[in-house]
PDB file of C-alpha atoms in Angstrom:
ATOM      1  CA  MET W   1    -150.191 170.277  96.651  1.00 87.00           C
ATOM      2  CA  PHE W   2    -151.355 172.530  99.529  1.00 96.00           C
ATOM      3  CA  ARG W   3    -155.061 172.943 100.258  1.00 96.00           C
ATOM      4  CA  LEU W   4    -157.094 174.043 103.252  1.00 97.00           C
ATOM      5  CA  GLN W   5    -159.778 171.948 104.918  1.00 95.00           C
ATOM      6  CA  GLY W   6    -161.695 174.546 106.819  1.00 94.00           C
ATOM      7  CA  SER W   7    -159.522 177.426 107.998  1.00 95.00           C
ATOM      8  CA  LYS W   8    -157.421 175.600 110.597  1.00 97.00           C
ATOM      9  CA  VAL W   9    -156.215 172.416 108.895  1.00 98.00           C
ATOM     10  CA  LEU W  10    -153.701 172.175 106.040  1.00 98.00           C
ATOM     11  CA  ALA W  11    -153.886 169.152 103.732  1.00 98.00           C
ATOM     12  CA  VAL W  12    -150.796 168.354 101.644  1.00 97.00           C
ATOM     13  CA  ASP W  13    -151.141 165.851  98.805  1.00 96.00           C
ATOM     14  CA  MET W  14    -147.822 164.167  97.943  1.00 95.00           C
ATOM     15  CA  THR W  15    -146.755 161.916  95.095  1.00 94.00           C
ATOM     16  CA  GLY W  16    -143.225 161.046  96.150  1.00 91.00           C
ATOM     17  CA  ASP W  17    -142.262 164.643  96.907  1.00 91.00           C
ATOM     18  CA  ALA W  18    -141.689 166.259 100.304  1.00 93.00           C
ATOM     19  CA  VAL W  19    -142.854 169.059 102.568  1.00 94.00           C
ATOM     20  CA  LYS W  20    -141.133 170.800 105.485  1.00 93.00           C
ATOM     21  CA  ALA W  21    -143.356 171.537 108.473  1.00 93.00           C
ATOM     22  CA  LYS W  22    -143.222 172.658 112.082  1.00 91.00           C
ATOM     23  CA  ASN W  23    -142.304 169.690 114.254  1.00 88.00           C
ATOM     24  CA  GLY W  24    -145.329 168.155 115.979  1.00 89.00           C
ATOM     25  CA  SER W  25    -147.853 169.846 113.682  1.00 94.00           C
ATOM     26  CA  MET W  26    -148.949 166.710 111.788  1.00 94.00           C
ATOM     27  CA  VAL W  27    -152.349 165.516 112.988  1.00 96.00           C
ATOM     28  CA  ALA W  28    -153.035 162.675 110.523  1.00 96.00           C
ATOM     29  CA  TYR W  29    -151.839 161.017 107.310  1.00 96.00           C
ATOM     30  CA  ASP W  30    -152.753 158.294 104.891  1.00 96.00           C
ATOM     31  CA  GLY W  31    -150.584 156.384 102.430  1.00 95.00           C
ATOM     32  CA  GLN W  32    -146.862 155.710 102.883  1.00 95.00           C
ATOM     33  CA  MET W  33    -144.836 158.440 104.609  1.00 95.00           C
ATOM     34  CA  ALA W  34    -141.269 158.840 105.873  1.00 94.00           C
ATOM     35  CA  PHE W  35    -140.370 161.416 108.515  1.00 91.00           C
ATOM     36  CA  LYS W  36    -137.054 163.131 109.252  1.00 89.00           C
ATOM     37  CA  LYS W  37    -136.307 165.723 111.924  1.00 83.00           C
ATOM     38  CA  LEU W  38    -134.344 168.708 110.643  1.00 76.00           C
ATOM     39  CA  THR W  39    -132.165 170.718 113.036  1.00 61.00           C
ATOM     40  CA  GLY W  40    -132.404 174.497 113.056  1.00 52.00           C
ATOM     41  CA  GLY W  41    -134.789 176.074 110.589  1.00 46.00           C
ATOM     42  CA  GLY W  42    -132.371 177.872 108.333  1.00 49.00           C
ATOM     43  CA  GLU W  43    -130.143 176.549 105.590  1.00 50.00           C
ATOM     44  CA  GLY W  44    -126.937 175.012 106.888  1.00 48.00           C
ATOM     45  CA  LEU W  45    -124.739 175.986 109.797  1.00 47.00           C
ATOM     46  CA  ARG W  46    -125.414 179.732 109.604  1.00 48.00           C
ATOM     47  CA  GLY W  47    -129.145 179.243 110.110  1.00 51.00           C
ATOM     48  CA  MET W  48    -128.518 177.005 113.109  1.00 48.00           C
ATOM     49  CA  VAL W  49    -126.023 179.395 114.702  1.00 48.00           C
ATOM     50  CA  THR W  50    -128.136 182.521 114.316  1.00 48.00           C
ATOM     51  CA  ARG W  51    -131.145 180.775 115.818  1.00 51.00           C
ATOM     52  CA  ARG W  52    -129.087 179.555 118.746  1.00 50.00           C
ATOM     53  CA  ILE W  53    -127.762 183.080 119.381  1.00 48.00           C
ATOM     54  CA  THR W  54    -131.213 184.646 119.295  1.00 47.00           C
ATOM     55  CA  GLY W  55    -132.737 181.945 121.473  1.00 47.00           C
ATOM     56  CA  GLU W  56    -135.250 180.869 118.847  1.00 52.00           C
ATOM     57  CA  GLN W  57    -136.545 177.325 119.147  1.00 54.00           C
ATOM     58  CA  MET W  58    -137.811 176.248 115.739  1.00 62.00           C
ATOM     59  CA  THR W  59    -137.724 172.516 115.062  1.00 75.00           C
ATOM     60  CA  VAL W  60    -138.636 171.441 111.541  1.00 84.00           C
ATOM     61  CA  MET W  61    -139.495 168.021 110.137  1.00 89.00           C
ATOM     62  CA  GLU W  62    -139.463 166.760 106.563  1.00 91.00           C
ATOM     63  CA  VAL W  63    -142.282 164.503 105.424  1.00 94.00           C
ATOM     64  CA  ARG W  64    -141.870 162.566 102.169  1.00 94.00           C
ATOM     65  CA  GLY W  65    -144.069 159.950 100.553  1.00 94.00           C
ATOM     66  CA  GLN W  66    -147.247 159.029  98.729  1.00 96.00           C
ATOM     67  CA  GLY W  67    -150.584 160.117 100.142  1.00 96.00           C
ATOM     68  CA  THR W  68    -151.980 163.007 102.144  1.00 97.00           C
ATOM     69  CA  CYS W  69    -150.733 164.628 105.363  1.00 96.00           C
ATOM     70  CA  TRP W  70    -152.825 166.950 107.492  1.00 97.00           C
ATOM     71  CA  PHE W  71    -151.201 169.663 109.614  1.00 97.00           C
ATOM     72  CA  ALA W  72    -152.532 172.006 112.313  1.00 97.00           C
ATOM     73  CA  ASP W  73    -151.135 173.899 115.303  1.00 95.00           C
ATOM     74  CA  ARG W  74    -153.115 175.054 118.372  1.00 93.00           C
ATOM     75  CA  ALA W  75    -156.230 175.727 116.272  1.00 94.00           C
ATOM     76  CA  SER W  76    -154.474 178.630 114.537  1.00 96.00           C
ATOM     77  CA  GLU W  77    -155.922 180.034 111.333  1.00 97.00           C
ATOM     78  CA  ILE W  78    -153.886 178.973 108.292  1.00 97.00           C
ATOM     79  CA  ASN W  79    -153.164 181.140 105.256  1.00 96.00           C
ATOM     80  CA  LEU W  80    -151.607 179.948 101.981  1.00 96.00           C
ATOM     81  CA  VAL W  81    -148.983 182.112 100.274  1.00 95.00           C
ATOM     82  CA  ARG W  82    -147.774 181.299  96.741  1.00 94.00           C
ATOM     83  CA  LEU W  83    -144.267 182.446  95.883  1.00 94.00           C
ATOM     84  CA  GLN W  84    -142.961 182.851  92.342  1.00 93.00           C
ATOM     85  CA  GLY W  85    -139.266 183.473  92.794  1.00 92.00           C
ATOM     86  CA  GLU W  86    -139.963 185.921  95.632  1.00 90.00           C
ATOM     87  CA  LYS W  87    -138.868 186.095  99.254  1.00 93.00           C
ATOM     88  CA  LEU W  88    -141.296 185.912 102.172  1.00 95.00           C
ATOM     89  CA  TYR W  89    -140.294 187.291 105.577  1.00 92.00           C
ATOM     90  CA  VAL W  90    -142.232 185.587 108.373  1.00 92.00           C
ATOM     91  CA  GLU W  91    -142.058 185.280 112.161  1.00 87.00           C
ATOM     92  CA  SER W  92    -140.743 181.767 112.855  1.00 84.00           C
ATOM     93  CA  SER W  93    -143.617 181.037 115.248  1.00 86.00           C
ATOM     94  CA  ASN W  94    -146.089 181.792 112.429  1.00 92.00           C
ATOM     95  CA  LEU W  95    -144.582 179.448 109.815  1.00 93.00           C
ATOM     96  CA  LEU W  96    -146.395 176.096 109.576  1.00 95.00           C
ATOM     97  CA  ALA W  97    -145.133 174.437 106.373  1.00 95.00           C
ATOM     98  CA  THR W  98    -143.367 175.001 103.054  1.00 95.00           C
ATOM     99  CA  ASP W  99    -142.758 173.103  99.859  1.00 91.00           C
ATOM    100  CA  ALA W 100    -139.498 171.209 100.284  1.00 84.00           C
ATOM    101  CA  GLY W 101    -138.156 173.031  97.221  1.00 86.00           C
ATOM    102  CA  LEU W 102    -138.401 176.434  98.911  1.00 91.00           C
ATOM    103  CA  ARG W 103    -135.236 177.690 100.597  1.00 89.00           C
ATOM    104  CA  THR W 104    -135.559 178.743 104.227  1.00 86.00           C
ATOM    105  CA  GLY W 105    -133.097 180.824 106.206  1.00 83.00           C
ATOM    106  CA  THR W 106    -132.751 183.718 108.607  1.00 80.00           C
ATOM    107  CA  THR W 107    -132.116 187.413 108.119  1.00 78.00           C
ATOM    108  CA  PHE W 108    -131.281 190.257 110.482  1.00 70.00           C
ATOM    109  CA  THR W 109    -134.180 192.694 110.817  1.00 66.00           C
ATOM    110  CA  GLY W 110    -133.246 194.820 113.829  1.00 59.00           C
ATOM    111  CA  LEU W 111    -136.053 195.903 116.128  1.00 48.00           C
ATOM    112  CA  ARG W 112    -138.697 194.602 113.757  1.00 43.00           C
ATOM    113  CA  GLY W 113    -137.856 191.104 114.927  1.00 42.00           C
ATOM    114  CA  ALA W 114    -138.161 192.012 118.582  1.00 45.00           C
ATOM    115  CA  SER W 115    -141.350 190.058 119.200  1.00 45.00           C
ATOM    116  CA  GLN W 116    -141.152 187.865 122.248  1.00 43.00           C
ATOM    117  CA  GLY W 117    -138.949 184.834 121.579  1.00 39.00           C
ATOM    118  CA  ASN W 118    -137.909 185.928 118.103  1.00 38.00           C
ATOM    119  CA  GLY W 119    -134.747 187.925 118.857  1.00 41.00           C
ATOM    120  CA  LEU W 120    -133.419 190.174 116.103  1.00 53.00           C
ATOM    121  CA  PHE W 121    -133.774 187.692 113.270  1.00 67.00           C
ATOM    122  CA  THR W 122    -136.750 186.584 111.197  1.00 79.00           C
ATOM    123  CA  THR W 123    -137.281 183.571 108.973  1.00 86.00           C
ATOM    124  CA  THR W 124    -137.055 183.891 105.201  1.00 89.00           C
ATOM    125  CA  VAL W 125    -138.713 181.631 102.639  1.00 92.00           C
ATOM    126  CA  GLU W 126    -137.548 181.994  99.036  1.00 93.00           C
ATOM    127  CA  GLY W 127    -138.177 180.393  95.645  1.00 94.00           C
ATOM    128  CA  SER W 128    -141.215 179.116  93.790  1.00 94.00           C
ATOM    129  CA  GLY W 129    -143.892 177.146  95.613  1.00 94.00           C
ATOM    130  CA  GLN W 130    -146.315 177.409  98.490  1.00 95.00           C
ATOM    131  CA  ALA W 131    -145.953 178.274 102.158  1.00 96.00           C
ATOM    132  CA  ALA W 132    -148.535 178.004 104.926  1.00 97.00           C
ATOM    133  CA  ILE W 133    -148.453 180.700 107.604  1.00 96.00           C
ATOM    134  CA  MET W 134    -150.484 180.806 110.802  1.00 96.00           C
ATOM    135  CA  SER W 135    -152.313 183.591 112.584  1.00 95.00           C
ATOM    136  CA  ASP W 136    -154.251 184.068 115.807  1.00 94.00           C
ATOM    137  CA  GLY W 137    -157.583 184.800 114.170  1.00 93.00           C
ATOM    138  CA  PRO W 138    -158.139 185.370 110.444  1.00 93.00           C
ATOM    139  CA  ALA W 139    -155.166 187.151 108.874  1.00 94.00           C
ATOM    140  CA  VAL W 140    -155.506 190.114 106.535  1.00 95.00           C
ATOM    141  CA  ALA W 141    -153.125 190.891 103.656  1.00 95.00           C
ATOM    142  CA  LEU W 142    -152.689 194.667 103.395  1.00 97.00           C
ATOM    143  CA  ARG W 143    -151.329 196.232 100.202  1.00 96.00           C
ATOM    144  CA  VAL W 144    -148.489 198.750 100.447  1.00 97.00           C
ATOM    145  CA  SER W 145    -147.896 201.112  97.513  1.00 95.00           C
ATOM    146  CA  ALA W 146    -145.722 204.148  96.841  1.00 92.00           C
ATOM    147  CA  GLN W 147    -148.717 206.382  97.507  1.00 94.00           C
ATOM    148  CA  TYR W 148    -149.888 204.527 100.607  1.00 93.00           C
ATOM    149  CA  PRO W 149    -147.230 203.448 103.134  1.00 94.00           C
ATOM    150  CA  LEU W 150    -148.445 201.255 105.992  1.00 94.00           C
ATOM    151  CA  VAL W 151    -147.859 201.507 109.749  1.00 91.00           C
ATOM    152  CA  VAL W 152    -148.244 198.242 111.703  1.00 90.00           C
ATOM    153  CA  ASP W 153    -148.300 197.297 115.368  1.00 86.00           C
ATOM    154  CA  PRO W 154    -145.397 194.826 115.854  1.00 83.00           C
ATOM    155  CA  GLY W 155    -147.611 192.572 117.964  1.00 84.00           C
ATOM    156  CA  ALA W 156    -149.991 192.107 115.022  1.00 91.00           C
ATOM    157  CA  TYR W 157    -147.323 191.591 112.347  1.00 91.00           C
ATOM    158  CA  ILE W 158    -146.991 188.098 110.828  1.00 93.00           C
ATOM    159  CA  ALA W 159    -145.153 188.360 107.526  1.00 94.00           C
ATOM    160  CA  HIS W 160    -144.459 190.465 104.455  1.00 95.00           C
ATOM    161  CA  GLN W 161    -143.390 190.024 100.842  1.00 94.00           C
ATOM    162  CA  GLY W 162    -142.496 192.258  97.931  1.00 93.00           C
ATOM    163  CA  ASP W 163    -140.187 195.238  97.482  1.00 92.00           C
ATOM    164  CA  LEU W 164    -140.691 196.805 100.912  1.00 93.00           C
ATOM    165  CA  ARG W 165    -138.519 198.945 103.159  1.00 90.00           C
ATOM    166  CA  GLN W 166    -139.211 199.006 106.868  1.00 84.00           C
ATOM    167  CA  THR W 167    -138.398 201.668 109.426  1.00 81.00           C
ATOM    168  CA  PHE W 168    -139.284 202.083 113.073  1.00 75.00           C
ATOM    169  CA  GLN W 169    -141.233 204.768 114.880  1.00 73.00           C
ATOM    170  CA  SER W 170    -140.352 204.587 118.565  1.00 70.00           C
ATOM    171  CA  GLY W 171    -142.043 205.948 121.641  1.00 57.00           C
ATOM    172  CA  VAL W 172    -145.614 205.565 120.446  1.00 58.00           C
ATOM    173  CA  THR W 173    -148.103 202.746 119.886  1.00 55.00           C
ATOM    174  CA  PHE W 174    -151.719 202.692 118.820  1.00 57.00           C
ATOM    175  CA  ARG W 175    -152.752 202.265 122.456  1.00 57.00           C
ATOM    176  CA  THR W 176    -150.689 205.286 123.486  1.00 55.00           C
ATOM    177  CA  PHE W 177    -153.183 207.419 121.579  1.00 54.00           C
ATOM    178  CA  LEU W 178    -155.851 206.129 123.973  1.00 53.00           C
ATOM    179  CA  GLY W 179    -153.725 206.628 127.067  1.00 51.00           C
ATOM    180  CA  GLU W 180    -153.066 202.892 127.465  1.00 52.00           C
ATOM    181  CA  GLY W 181    -149.937 200.774 127.312  1.00 51.00           C
ATOM    182  CA  GLY W 182    -146.581 201.422 128.910  1.00 47.00           C
ATOM    183  CA  GLY W 183    -142.842 201.126 128.446  1.00 45.00           C
ATOM    184  CA  GLU W 184    -140.781 201.952 125.386  1.00 42.00           C
ATOM    185  CA  ALA W 185    -142.745 200.925 122.305  1.00 66.00           C
ATOM    186  CA  PHE W 186    -142.562 201.267 118.543  1.00 73.00           C
ATOM    187  CA  GLN W 187    -144.451 200.876 115.310  1.00 80.00           C
ATOM    188  CA  ILE W 188    -143.253 199.404 112.016  1.00 85.00           C
ATOM    189  CA  ARG W 189    -143.573 201.562 108.905  1.00 88.00           C
ATOM    190  CA  PHE W 190    -143.532 199.830 105.517  1.00 93.00           C
ATOM    191  CA  GLU W 191    -142.877 201.715 102.284  1.00 95.00           C
ATOM    192  CA  GLY W 192    -142.600 200.470  98.711  1.00 95.00           C
ATOM    193  CA  ASP W 193    -144.706 197.894  96.898  1.00 96.00           C
ATOM    194  CA  GLY W 194    -145.829 194.636  98.483  1.00 95.00           C
ATOM    195  CA  LEU W 195    -148.081 192.877 100.982  1.00 96.00           C
ATOM    196  CA  VAL W 196    -148.021 192.844 104.780  1.00 96.00           C
ATOM    197  CA  TYR W 197    -149.897 190.115 106.679  1.00 96.00           C
ATOM    198  CA  VAL W 198    -151.359 191.057 110.056  1.00 95.00           C
ATOM    199  CA  GLN W 199    -153.408 189.159 112.639  1.00 94.00           C
ATOM    200  CA  PRO W 200    -156.281 190.514 114.747  1.00 91.00           C
ATOM    201  CA  SER W 201    -154.693 189.360 118.010  1.00 80.00           C
ATOM    202  CA  GLU W 202    -151.526 190.998 119.349  1.00 71.00           C
ATOM    203  CA  ARG W 203    -148.576 189.082 120.788  1.00 63.00           C
ATOM    204  CA  ASN W 204    -146.524 190.658 123.588  1.00 55.00           C
ATOM    205  CA  THR W 205    -143.272 192.322 122.527  1.00 49.00           C
ATOM    206  CA  ILE W 206    -140.146 193.184 124.472  1.00 42.00           C
ATOM    207  CA  ALA W 207    -140.783 196.825 123.612  1.00 41.00           C
ATOM    208  CA  GLY W 208    -143.696 197.031 126.029  1.00 39.00           C
ATOM    209  CA  ASP W 209    -147.412 196.710 125.455  1.00 39.00           C
ATOM    210  CA  ALA W 210    -147.968 197.197 121.737  1.00 34.00           C
TER     211      ALA W 210
END
């Protein structure tokens, strides 16, 4: 159902089924399609309320029909993630599209969600199907194992999946080691077994230069 055309355009082939995507991300379609704007980005009232509290602005649309839709957003790189009953945690600004059958919601993540505009909550995608996530530059999926925990700059973090625990190391960033950066900053430490997706370009965070 999901396939990439190049690295920056997502093609979704539909045969009467539906896909949920970031509002305004459709660039073309053929066949017969129906469009519906969905409020919020989480499931039900709770998802809408938490997003309103955290100031997140994530408008989602549902596309249903017969044919092919193409999606893209600001020439971002697109990465496909297949879920098999798992949960994906992803920054809302990095989520492009999901199978309509996947459940989306929000979860409290503390400081880890402190990227600019994302408050203290992050988006969750759960079930079986495909999701398309975006990155500024080609994303890399890094494996975390019991023997090898992973430390990530919050400005480079996109998403993670698997049985992972996250903790925060405050007062230091990668740039601090080089005598750069300023303000209170932190790193994210992942332990357990799973994958963490990072991008080569850093977003600004409220914790200072990351």
